[in-house]
Short mmCIF file of C-alpha atoms and ligand atoms in Angstrom, two decimals:
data_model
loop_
_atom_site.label_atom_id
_atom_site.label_comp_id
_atom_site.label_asym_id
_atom_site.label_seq_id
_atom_site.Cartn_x
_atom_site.Cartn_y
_atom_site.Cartn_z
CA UNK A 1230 29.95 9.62 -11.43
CA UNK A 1231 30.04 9.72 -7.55
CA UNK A 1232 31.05 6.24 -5.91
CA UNK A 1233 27.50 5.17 -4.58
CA UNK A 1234 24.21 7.35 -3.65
CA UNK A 1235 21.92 5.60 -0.82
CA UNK A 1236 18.14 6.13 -0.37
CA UNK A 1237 15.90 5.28 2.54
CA UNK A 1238 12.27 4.57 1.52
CA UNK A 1239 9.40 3.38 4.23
CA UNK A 1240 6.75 0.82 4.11
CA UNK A 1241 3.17 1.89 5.07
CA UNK A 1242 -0.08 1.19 6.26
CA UNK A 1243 -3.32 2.25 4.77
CA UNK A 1244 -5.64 4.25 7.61
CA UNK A 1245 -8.54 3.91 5.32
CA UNK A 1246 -9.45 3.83 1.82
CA UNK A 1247 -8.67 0.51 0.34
CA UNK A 1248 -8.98 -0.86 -3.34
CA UNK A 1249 -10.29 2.66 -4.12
CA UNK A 1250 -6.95 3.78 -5.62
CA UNK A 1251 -7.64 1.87 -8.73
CA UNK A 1252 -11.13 3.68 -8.97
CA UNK A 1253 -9.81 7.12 -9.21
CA UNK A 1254 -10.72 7.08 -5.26
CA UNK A 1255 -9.22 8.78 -2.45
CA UNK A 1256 -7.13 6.95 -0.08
CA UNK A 1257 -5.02 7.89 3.28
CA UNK A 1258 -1.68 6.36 4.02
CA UNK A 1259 0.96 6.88 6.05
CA UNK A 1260 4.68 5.89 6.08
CA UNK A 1261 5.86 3.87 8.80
CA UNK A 1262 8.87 3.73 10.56
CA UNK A 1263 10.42 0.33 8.33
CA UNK A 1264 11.80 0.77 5.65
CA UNK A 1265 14.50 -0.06 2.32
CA UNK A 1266 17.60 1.34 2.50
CA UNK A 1267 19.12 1.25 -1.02
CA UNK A 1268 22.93 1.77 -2.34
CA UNK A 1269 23.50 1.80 -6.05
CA UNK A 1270 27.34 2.53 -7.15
CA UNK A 1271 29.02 1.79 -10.87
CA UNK A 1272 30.26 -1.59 -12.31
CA UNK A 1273 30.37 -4.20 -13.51
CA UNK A 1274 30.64 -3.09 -16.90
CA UNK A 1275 27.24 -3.95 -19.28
CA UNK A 1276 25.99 -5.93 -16.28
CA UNK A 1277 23.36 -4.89 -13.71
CA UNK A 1278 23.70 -6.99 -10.56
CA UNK A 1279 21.59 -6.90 -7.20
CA UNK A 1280 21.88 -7.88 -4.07
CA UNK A 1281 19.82 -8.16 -1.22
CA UNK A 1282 20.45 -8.84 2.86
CA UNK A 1283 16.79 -10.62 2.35
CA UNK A 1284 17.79 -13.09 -0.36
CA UNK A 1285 21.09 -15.79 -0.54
CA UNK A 1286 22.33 -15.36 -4.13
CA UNK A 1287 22.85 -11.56 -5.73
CA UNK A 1288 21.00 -11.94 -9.14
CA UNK A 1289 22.88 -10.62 -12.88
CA UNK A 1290 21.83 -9.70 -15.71
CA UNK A 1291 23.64 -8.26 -19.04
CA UNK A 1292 21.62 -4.89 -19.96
CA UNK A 1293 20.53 -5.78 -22.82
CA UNK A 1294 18.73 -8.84 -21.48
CA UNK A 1295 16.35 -5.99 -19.25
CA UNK A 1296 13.02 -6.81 -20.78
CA UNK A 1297 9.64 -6.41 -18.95
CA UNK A 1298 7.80 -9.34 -17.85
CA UNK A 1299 10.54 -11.74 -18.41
CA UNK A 1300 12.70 -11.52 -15.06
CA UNK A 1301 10.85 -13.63 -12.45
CA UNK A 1302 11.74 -13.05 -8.44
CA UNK A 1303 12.94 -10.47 -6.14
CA UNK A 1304 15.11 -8.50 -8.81
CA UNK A 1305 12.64 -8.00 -11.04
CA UNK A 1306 11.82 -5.14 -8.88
CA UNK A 1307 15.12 -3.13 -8.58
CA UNK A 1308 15.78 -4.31 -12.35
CA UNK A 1309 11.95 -2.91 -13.04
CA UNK A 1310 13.38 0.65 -11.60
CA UNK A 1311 16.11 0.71 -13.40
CA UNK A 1312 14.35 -0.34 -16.50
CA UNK A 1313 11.85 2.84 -16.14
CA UNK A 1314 14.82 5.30 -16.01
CA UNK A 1315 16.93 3.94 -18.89
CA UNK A 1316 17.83 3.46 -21.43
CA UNK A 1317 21.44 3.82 -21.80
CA UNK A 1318 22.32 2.75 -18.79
CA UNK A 1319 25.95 2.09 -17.34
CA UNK A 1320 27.13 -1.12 -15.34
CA UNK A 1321 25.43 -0.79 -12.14
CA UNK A 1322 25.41 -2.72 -8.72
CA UNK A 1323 21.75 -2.65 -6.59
CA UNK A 1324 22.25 -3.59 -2.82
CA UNK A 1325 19.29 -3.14 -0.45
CA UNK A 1326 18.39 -3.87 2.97
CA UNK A 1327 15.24 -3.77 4.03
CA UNK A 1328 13.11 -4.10 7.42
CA UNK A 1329 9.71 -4.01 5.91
CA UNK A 1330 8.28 -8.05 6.50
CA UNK A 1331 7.74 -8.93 2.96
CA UNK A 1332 4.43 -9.24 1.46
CA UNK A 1333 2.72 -8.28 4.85
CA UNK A 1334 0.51 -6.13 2.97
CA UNK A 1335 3.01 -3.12 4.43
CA UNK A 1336 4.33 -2.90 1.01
CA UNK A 1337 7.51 -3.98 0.82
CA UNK A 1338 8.12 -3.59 -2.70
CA UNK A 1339 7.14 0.19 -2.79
CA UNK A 1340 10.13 0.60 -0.36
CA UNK A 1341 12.02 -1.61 -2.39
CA UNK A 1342 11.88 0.47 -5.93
CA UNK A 1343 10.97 3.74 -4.16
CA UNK A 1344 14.74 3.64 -2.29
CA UNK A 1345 16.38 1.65 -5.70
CA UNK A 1346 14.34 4.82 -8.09
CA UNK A 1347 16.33 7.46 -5.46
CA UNK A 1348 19.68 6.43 -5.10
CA UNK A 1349 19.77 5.42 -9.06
CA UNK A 1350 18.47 9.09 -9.86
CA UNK A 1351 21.07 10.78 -7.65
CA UNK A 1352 24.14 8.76 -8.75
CA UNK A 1353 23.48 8.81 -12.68
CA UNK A 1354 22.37 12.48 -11.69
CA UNK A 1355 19.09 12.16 -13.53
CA UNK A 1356 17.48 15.36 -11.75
CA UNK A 1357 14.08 13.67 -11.54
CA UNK A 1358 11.70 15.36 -8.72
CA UNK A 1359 10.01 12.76 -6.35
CA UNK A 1360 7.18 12.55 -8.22
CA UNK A 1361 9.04 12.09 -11.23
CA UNK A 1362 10.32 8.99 -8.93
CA UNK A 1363 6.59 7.84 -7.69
CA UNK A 1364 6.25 7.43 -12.12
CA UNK A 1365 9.42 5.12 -11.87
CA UNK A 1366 8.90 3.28 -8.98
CA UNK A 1367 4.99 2.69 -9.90
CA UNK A 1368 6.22 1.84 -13.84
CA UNK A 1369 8.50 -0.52 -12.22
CA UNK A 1370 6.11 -2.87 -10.56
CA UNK A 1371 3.05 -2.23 -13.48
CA UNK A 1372 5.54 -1.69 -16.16
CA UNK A 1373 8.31 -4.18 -15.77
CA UNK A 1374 6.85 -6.92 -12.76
CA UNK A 1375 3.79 -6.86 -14.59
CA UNK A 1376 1.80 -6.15 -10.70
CA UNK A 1377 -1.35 -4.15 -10.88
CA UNK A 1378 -1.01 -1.92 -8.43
CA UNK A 1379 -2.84 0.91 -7.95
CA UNK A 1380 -0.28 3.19 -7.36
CA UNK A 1381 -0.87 4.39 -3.68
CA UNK A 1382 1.87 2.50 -1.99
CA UNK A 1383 4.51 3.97 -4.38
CA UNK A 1384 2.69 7.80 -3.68
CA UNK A 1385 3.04 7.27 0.00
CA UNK A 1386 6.66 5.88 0.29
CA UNK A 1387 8.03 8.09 -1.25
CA UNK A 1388 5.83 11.52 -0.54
CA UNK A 1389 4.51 10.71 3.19
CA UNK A 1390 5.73 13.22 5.90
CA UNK A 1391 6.46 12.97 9.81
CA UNK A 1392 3.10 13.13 11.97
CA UNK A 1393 0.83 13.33 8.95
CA UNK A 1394 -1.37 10.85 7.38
CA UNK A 1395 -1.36 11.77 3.25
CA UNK A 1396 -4.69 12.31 1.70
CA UNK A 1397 -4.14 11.32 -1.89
CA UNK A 1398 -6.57 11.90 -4.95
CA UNK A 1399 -5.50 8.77 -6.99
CA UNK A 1400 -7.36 10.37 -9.77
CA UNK A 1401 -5.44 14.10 -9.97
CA UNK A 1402 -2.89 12.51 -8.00
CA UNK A 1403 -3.21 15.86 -5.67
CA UNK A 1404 -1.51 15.11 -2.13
CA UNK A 1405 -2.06 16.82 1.20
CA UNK A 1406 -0.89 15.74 4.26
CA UNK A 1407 -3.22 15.97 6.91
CA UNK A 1408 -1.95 15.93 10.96
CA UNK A 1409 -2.62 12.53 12.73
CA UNK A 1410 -0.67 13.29 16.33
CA UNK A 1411 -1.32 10.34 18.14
CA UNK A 1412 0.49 11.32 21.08
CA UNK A 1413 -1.34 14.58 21.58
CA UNK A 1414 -3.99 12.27 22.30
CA UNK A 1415 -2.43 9.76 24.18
CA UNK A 1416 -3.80 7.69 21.44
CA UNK A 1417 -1.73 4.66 19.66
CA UNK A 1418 -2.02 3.07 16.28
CA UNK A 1419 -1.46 -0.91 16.50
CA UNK A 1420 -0.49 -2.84 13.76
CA UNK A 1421 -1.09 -6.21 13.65
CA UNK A 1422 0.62 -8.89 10.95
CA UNK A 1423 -1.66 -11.71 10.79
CA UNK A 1424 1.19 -13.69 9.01
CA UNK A 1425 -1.58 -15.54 7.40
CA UNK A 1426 -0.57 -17.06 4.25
CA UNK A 1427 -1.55 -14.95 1.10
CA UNK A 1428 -3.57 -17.36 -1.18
CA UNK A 1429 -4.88 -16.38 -4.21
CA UNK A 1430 -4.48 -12.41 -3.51
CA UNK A 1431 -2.99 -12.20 -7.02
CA UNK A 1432 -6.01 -13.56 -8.53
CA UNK A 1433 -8.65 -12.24 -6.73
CA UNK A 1434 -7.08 -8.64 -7.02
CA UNK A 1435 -7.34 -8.79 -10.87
CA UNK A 1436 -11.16 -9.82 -10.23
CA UNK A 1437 -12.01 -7.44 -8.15
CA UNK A 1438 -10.46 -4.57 -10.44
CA UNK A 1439 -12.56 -6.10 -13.26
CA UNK A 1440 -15.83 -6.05 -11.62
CA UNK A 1441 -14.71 -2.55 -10.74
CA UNK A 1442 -14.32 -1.76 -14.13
CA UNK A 1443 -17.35 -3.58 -14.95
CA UNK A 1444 -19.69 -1.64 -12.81
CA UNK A 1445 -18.22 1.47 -13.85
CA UNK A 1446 -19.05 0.88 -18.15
CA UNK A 1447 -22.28 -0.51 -16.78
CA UNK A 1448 -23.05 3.04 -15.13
CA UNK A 1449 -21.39 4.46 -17.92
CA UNK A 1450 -18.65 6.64 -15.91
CA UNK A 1451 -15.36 6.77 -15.96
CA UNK A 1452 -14.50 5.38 -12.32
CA UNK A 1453 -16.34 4.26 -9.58
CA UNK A 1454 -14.92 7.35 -8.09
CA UNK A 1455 -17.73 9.17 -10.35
CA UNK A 1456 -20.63 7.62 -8.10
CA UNK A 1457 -21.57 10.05 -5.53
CA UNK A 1458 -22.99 8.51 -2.32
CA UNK A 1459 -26.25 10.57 -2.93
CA UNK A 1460 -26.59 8.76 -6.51
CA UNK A 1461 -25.42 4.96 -4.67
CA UNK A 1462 -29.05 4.08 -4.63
CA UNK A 1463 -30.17 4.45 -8.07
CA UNK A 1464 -26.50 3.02 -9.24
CA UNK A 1465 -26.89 0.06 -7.17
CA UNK A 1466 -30.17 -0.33 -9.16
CA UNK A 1467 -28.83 -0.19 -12.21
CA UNK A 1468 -25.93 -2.50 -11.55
CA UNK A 1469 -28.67 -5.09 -10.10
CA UNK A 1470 -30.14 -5.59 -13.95
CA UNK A 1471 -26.55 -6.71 -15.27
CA UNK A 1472 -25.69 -10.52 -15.66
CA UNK A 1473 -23.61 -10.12 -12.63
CA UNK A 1474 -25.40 -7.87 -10.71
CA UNK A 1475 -25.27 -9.34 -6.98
CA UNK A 1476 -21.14 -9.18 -7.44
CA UNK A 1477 -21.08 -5.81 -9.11
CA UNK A 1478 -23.79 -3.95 -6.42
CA UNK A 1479 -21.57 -5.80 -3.49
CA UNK A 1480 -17.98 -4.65 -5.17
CA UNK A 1481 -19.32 -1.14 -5.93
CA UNK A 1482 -20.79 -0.83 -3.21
CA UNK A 1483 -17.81 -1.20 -1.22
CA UNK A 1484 -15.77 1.81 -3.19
CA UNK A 1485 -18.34 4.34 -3.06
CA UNK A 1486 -18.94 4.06 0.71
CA UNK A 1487 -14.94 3.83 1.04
CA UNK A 1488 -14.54 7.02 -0.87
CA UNK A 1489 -17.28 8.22 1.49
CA UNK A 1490 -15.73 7.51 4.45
CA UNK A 1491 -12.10 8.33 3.70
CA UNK A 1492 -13.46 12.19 3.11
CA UNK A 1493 -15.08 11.71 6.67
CA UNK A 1494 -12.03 10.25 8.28
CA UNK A 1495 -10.10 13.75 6.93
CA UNK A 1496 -13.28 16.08 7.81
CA UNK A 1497 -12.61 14.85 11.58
CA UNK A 1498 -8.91 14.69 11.61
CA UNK A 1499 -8.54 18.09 10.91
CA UNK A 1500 -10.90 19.37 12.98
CA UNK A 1501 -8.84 17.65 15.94
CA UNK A 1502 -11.43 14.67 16.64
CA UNK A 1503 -9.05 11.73 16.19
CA UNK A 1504 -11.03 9.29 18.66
CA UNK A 1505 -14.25 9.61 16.55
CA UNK A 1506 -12.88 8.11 13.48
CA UNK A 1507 -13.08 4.73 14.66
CA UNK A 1508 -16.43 3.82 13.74
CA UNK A 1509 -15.37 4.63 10.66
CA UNK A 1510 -12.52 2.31 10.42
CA UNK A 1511 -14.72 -0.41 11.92
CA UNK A 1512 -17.34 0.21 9.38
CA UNK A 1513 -14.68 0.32 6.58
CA UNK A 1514 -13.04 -3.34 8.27
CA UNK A 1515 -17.32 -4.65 7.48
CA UNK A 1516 -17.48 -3.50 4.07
CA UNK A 1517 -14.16 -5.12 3.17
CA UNK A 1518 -15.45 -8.11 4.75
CA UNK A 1519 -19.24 -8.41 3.69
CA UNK A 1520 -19.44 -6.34 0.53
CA UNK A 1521 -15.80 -6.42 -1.31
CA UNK A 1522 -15.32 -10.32 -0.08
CA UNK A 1523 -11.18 -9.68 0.63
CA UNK A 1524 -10.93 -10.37 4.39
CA UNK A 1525 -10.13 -13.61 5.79
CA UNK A 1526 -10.63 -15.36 8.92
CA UNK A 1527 -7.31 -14.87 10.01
CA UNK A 1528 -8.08 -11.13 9.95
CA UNK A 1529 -11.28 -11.03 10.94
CA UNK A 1530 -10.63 -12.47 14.12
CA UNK A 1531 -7.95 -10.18 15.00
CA UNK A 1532 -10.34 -7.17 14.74
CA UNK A 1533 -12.83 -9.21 17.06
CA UNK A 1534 -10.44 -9.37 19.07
CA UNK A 1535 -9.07 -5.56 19.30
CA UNK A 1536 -12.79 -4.37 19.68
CA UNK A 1537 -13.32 -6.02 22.49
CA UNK A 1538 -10.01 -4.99 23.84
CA UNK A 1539 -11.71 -1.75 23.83
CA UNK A 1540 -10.21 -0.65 20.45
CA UNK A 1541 -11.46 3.08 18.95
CA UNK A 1542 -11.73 0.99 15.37
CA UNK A 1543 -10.47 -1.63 13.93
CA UNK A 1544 -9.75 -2.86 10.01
CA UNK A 1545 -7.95 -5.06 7.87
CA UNK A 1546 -5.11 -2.72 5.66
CA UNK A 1547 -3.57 -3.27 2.36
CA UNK A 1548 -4.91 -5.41 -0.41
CA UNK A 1549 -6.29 -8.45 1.82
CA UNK A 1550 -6.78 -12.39 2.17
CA UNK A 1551 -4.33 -11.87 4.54
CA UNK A 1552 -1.92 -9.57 5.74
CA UNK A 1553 -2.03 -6.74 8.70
CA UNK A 1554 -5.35 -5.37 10.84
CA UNK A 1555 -4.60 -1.84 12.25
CA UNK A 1556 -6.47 -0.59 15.25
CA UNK A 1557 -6.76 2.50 17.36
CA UNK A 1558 -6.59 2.75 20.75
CA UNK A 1559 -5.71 4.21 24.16
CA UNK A 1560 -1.75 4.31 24.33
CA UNK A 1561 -2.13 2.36 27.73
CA UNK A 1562 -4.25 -0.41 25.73
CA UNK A 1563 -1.95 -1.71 23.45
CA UNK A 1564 -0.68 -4.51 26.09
CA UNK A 1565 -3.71 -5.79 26.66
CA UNK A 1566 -4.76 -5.09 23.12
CA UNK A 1567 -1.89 -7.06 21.74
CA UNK A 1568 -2.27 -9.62 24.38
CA UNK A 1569 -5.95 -10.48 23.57
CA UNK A 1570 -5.19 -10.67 19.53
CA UNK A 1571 -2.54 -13.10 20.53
CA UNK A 1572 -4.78 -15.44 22.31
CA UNK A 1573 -8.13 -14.92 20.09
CA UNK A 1574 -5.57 -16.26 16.94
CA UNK A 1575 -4.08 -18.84 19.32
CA UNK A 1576 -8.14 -19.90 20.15
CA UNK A 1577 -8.50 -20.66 16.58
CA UNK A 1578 -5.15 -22.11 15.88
CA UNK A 1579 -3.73 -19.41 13.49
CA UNK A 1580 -0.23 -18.32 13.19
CA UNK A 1581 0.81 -16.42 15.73
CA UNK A 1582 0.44 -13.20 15.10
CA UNK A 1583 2.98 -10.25 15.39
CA UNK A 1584 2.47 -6.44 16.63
CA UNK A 1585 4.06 -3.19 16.20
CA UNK A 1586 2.85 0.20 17.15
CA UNK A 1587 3.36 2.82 14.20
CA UNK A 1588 3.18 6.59 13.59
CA UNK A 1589 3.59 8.59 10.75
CA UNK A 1590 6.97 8.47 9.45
CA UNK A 1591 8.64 10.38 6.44
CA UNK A 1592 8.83 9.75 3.15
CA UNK A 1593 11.75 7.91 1.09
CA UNK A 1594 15.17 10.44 1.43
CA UNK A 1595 18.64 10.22 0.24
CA UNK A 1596 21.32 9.09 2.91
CA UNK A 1597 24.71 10.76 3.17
CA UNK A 1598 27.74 10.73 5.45
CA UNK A 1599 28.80 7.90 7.04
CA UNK A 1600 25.50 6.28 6.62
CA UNK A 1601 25.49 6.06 2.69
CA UNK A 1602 27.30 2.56 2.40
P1 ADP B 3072 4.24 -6.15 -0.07
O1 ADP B 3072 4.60 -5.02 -0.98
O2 ADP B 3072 2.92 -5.95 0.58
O3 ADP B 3072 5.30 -6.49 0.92
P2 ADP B 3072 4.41 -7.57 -2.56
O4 ADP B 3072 4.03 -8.94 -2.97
O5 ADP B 3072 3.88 -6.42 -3.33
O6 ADP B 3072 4.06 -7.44 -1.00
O7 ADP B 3072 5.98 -7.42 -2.60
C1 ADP B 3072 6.79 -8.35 -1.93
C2 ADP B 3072 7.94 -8.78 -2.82
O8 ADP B 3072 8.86 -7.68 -2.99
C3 ADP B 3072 8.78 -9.88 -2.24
O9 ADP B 3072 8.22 -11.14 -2.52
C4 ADP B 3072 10.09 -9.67 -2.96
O10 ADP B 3072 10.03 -10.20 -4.27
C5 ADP B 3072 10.17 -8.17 -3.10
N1 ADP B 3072 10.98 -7.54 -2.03
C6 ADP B 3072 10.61 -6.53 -1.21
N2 ADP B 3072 11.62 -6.16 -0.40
C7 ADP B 3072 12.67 -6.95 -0.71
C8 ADP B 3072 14.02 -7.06 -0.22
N3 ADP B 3072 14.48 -6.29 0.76
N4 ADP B 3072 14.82 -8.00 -0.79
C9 ADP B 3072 14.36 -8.79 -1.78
N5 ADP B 3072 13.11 -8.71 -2.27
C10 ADP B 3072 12.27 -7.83 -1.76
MG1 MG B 3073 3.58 -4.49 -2.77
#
């Protein structure tokens, strides 16, 4: 066995297409530019210890003891990986770094057991392809966490690609990346963290994947994906009879127009028309809002607040009640743009917010040379 094999895998952001992943839906993320940089190496013997520049005290535990949804914390995650490619597994030490703020909604842990899945693969010389790796890495957090993800963030950390957004079938899990050249334009993608504090989003993800599934045996489909926009009508009707029908025609609602609009976002991007997709962000930001109830103040104000800056589009990304807005813009608007989300959060006494500009970045790699730790 080689002495240690490191992997670098990026967080993301969402351009559009949100809780339609677990619908069989399409969605299109990118990789950004933070990311986990993972080193796994041999030893100690029959114990699996991690460590992490992000947490105080490494974490052990014998291999025997690796049992899904027992291990509570950080670990769980790297443990979760390792888990999914065993069993058999030798003594092994997990050390990661990461820049990705943590539960931002920018997906740390994707990064986290996308770089672990990697670096494990390469030094017990496993052979897996990276999708082989996206099975791991999403098995991991479903599998082993015991999170219900929907399985985007893991397909975009570790497949995304330089100056492309990914367009991702969640249902064949086809890829294809599709060019988003923001400087071409002169245009800029801002990201802004609301740092708002995530209550409930465990909860009220699980809810809104039931009503999901709910509408979906009520229409008597396999996936919301199945509900064209031409049929939303005479779905929306049908869902209205059911016991819950004002939640299911507001949560289905939601998907099939997202679905809708993702394709639309794509139809424009690749015929060069970057500026005109940010209606449909906007419009994406009100359905999150109005129809699929997962926005929050917080982040609602912020995209107030970049639309008036003079923002192409504006929307909440990731899996909400809190977490980051993204916006697009003029490349010389992003001081003033940042400027006025600062002071519309400030007006309402929320957290100070934090900005980055992002472009697509690629997907998770292996490190060598002097850079492999
Ligand atoms: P997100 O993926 O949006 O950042 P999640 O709640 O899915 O939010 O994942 C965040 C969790 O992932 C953290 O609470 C922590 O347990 C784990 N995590 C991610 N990166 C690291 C890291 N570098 N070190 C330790 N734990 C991490
Ligand atoms: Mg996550």
């Amino acid at each position: 066995m080689r002495e240690a094999a490191s992997w670098l895998a990026p967080g993301r952001v969402n351009l559009i297409g949100e809780h339609t992943d677990y619908n069989d839906g399409f969605v299109l993320p990118l990789a950004i530019e933070y990311g986990c940089r993972a080193t796994v190496s041999p030893g100690p013997d029959g114990l699996l210890r991690f460590v992490s520049a992000q947490e105080s005290d490494p974490v052990e535990i014998r291999i025997p003891a690796l049992q899904p949804e027992r291990m509570t914390g950080w670990a769980a995650y790297p443990a979760g990986v390792l888990w999914a490619l065993g069993p058999d597994l030798p003594g092994l030490t997990v050390t990661v770094d990461s820049d990705v703020p943590l539960g931002a909604g920018l997906s740390s842990s994707a990064a986290l057991t996308c770089s672990v899945a990697g670096a494990a693969n390469d030094l017990l010389e496993l052979g897996l392809s990276p999708r082989e790796l996206v099975a791991v890495a999403r098995k991991a957090e479903n599998g082993f966490v015991g999170a219900p993800t929907g399985g985007m963030d893991q397909l975009i950390s570790m497949l995304g690609e330089a100056g492309s957004v990914l367009f991702c079938d969640m249902r064949s899990l086809e890829v294809r990346p599709v060019r988003f050249d923001l400087d071409a334009d002169e245009l800029a993608l801002l990201v802004v963290d609301s740092r708002a504090p995530h209550q409930h989003a465990d909860g009220e993800y699980a809810a809104r994947r039931r009503s999901c599934e709910r509408a979906a045996h009520v229409l008597g489909v396999r996936a919301l994906r199945d509900v064209s926009l031409s049929g939303l009508d005479e779905a929306l009707e049908k869902l209205a009879r059911d016991s819950e029908g004002e939640e299911l025609v507001k949560r289905a609602r939601h998907i099939v127009t997202e679905n809708a609009r993702v394709n639309d976002v794509v139809a424009l991007l690749e015929s060069g028309r970057v500026r005109e997709i940010g209606p449909l962000l906007t419009a994406s930001h009100a359905s999150m809002r109005d129809d699929f109830e997962i926005t929050v103040p917080e982040v609602d104000v912020l995209v107030e607040s970049l639309l008036s800056a003079g923002a192409y589009g504006a929307r909440m990304t990731g899996g909400g009640f809190g977490g980051c807005v993204i916006a697009l813009l003029d490349a010389d608007a992003v001081p003033a743009a940042t400027q006025a989300a600062a002071n519309a959060a400030a007006a309402r006494g929320f957290t100070a917010p934090r900005a980055f500009v992002t472009s697509p970045a690629a997907g998770a790699h292996a490190l060598d040379g002097p850079d492999a730790g």
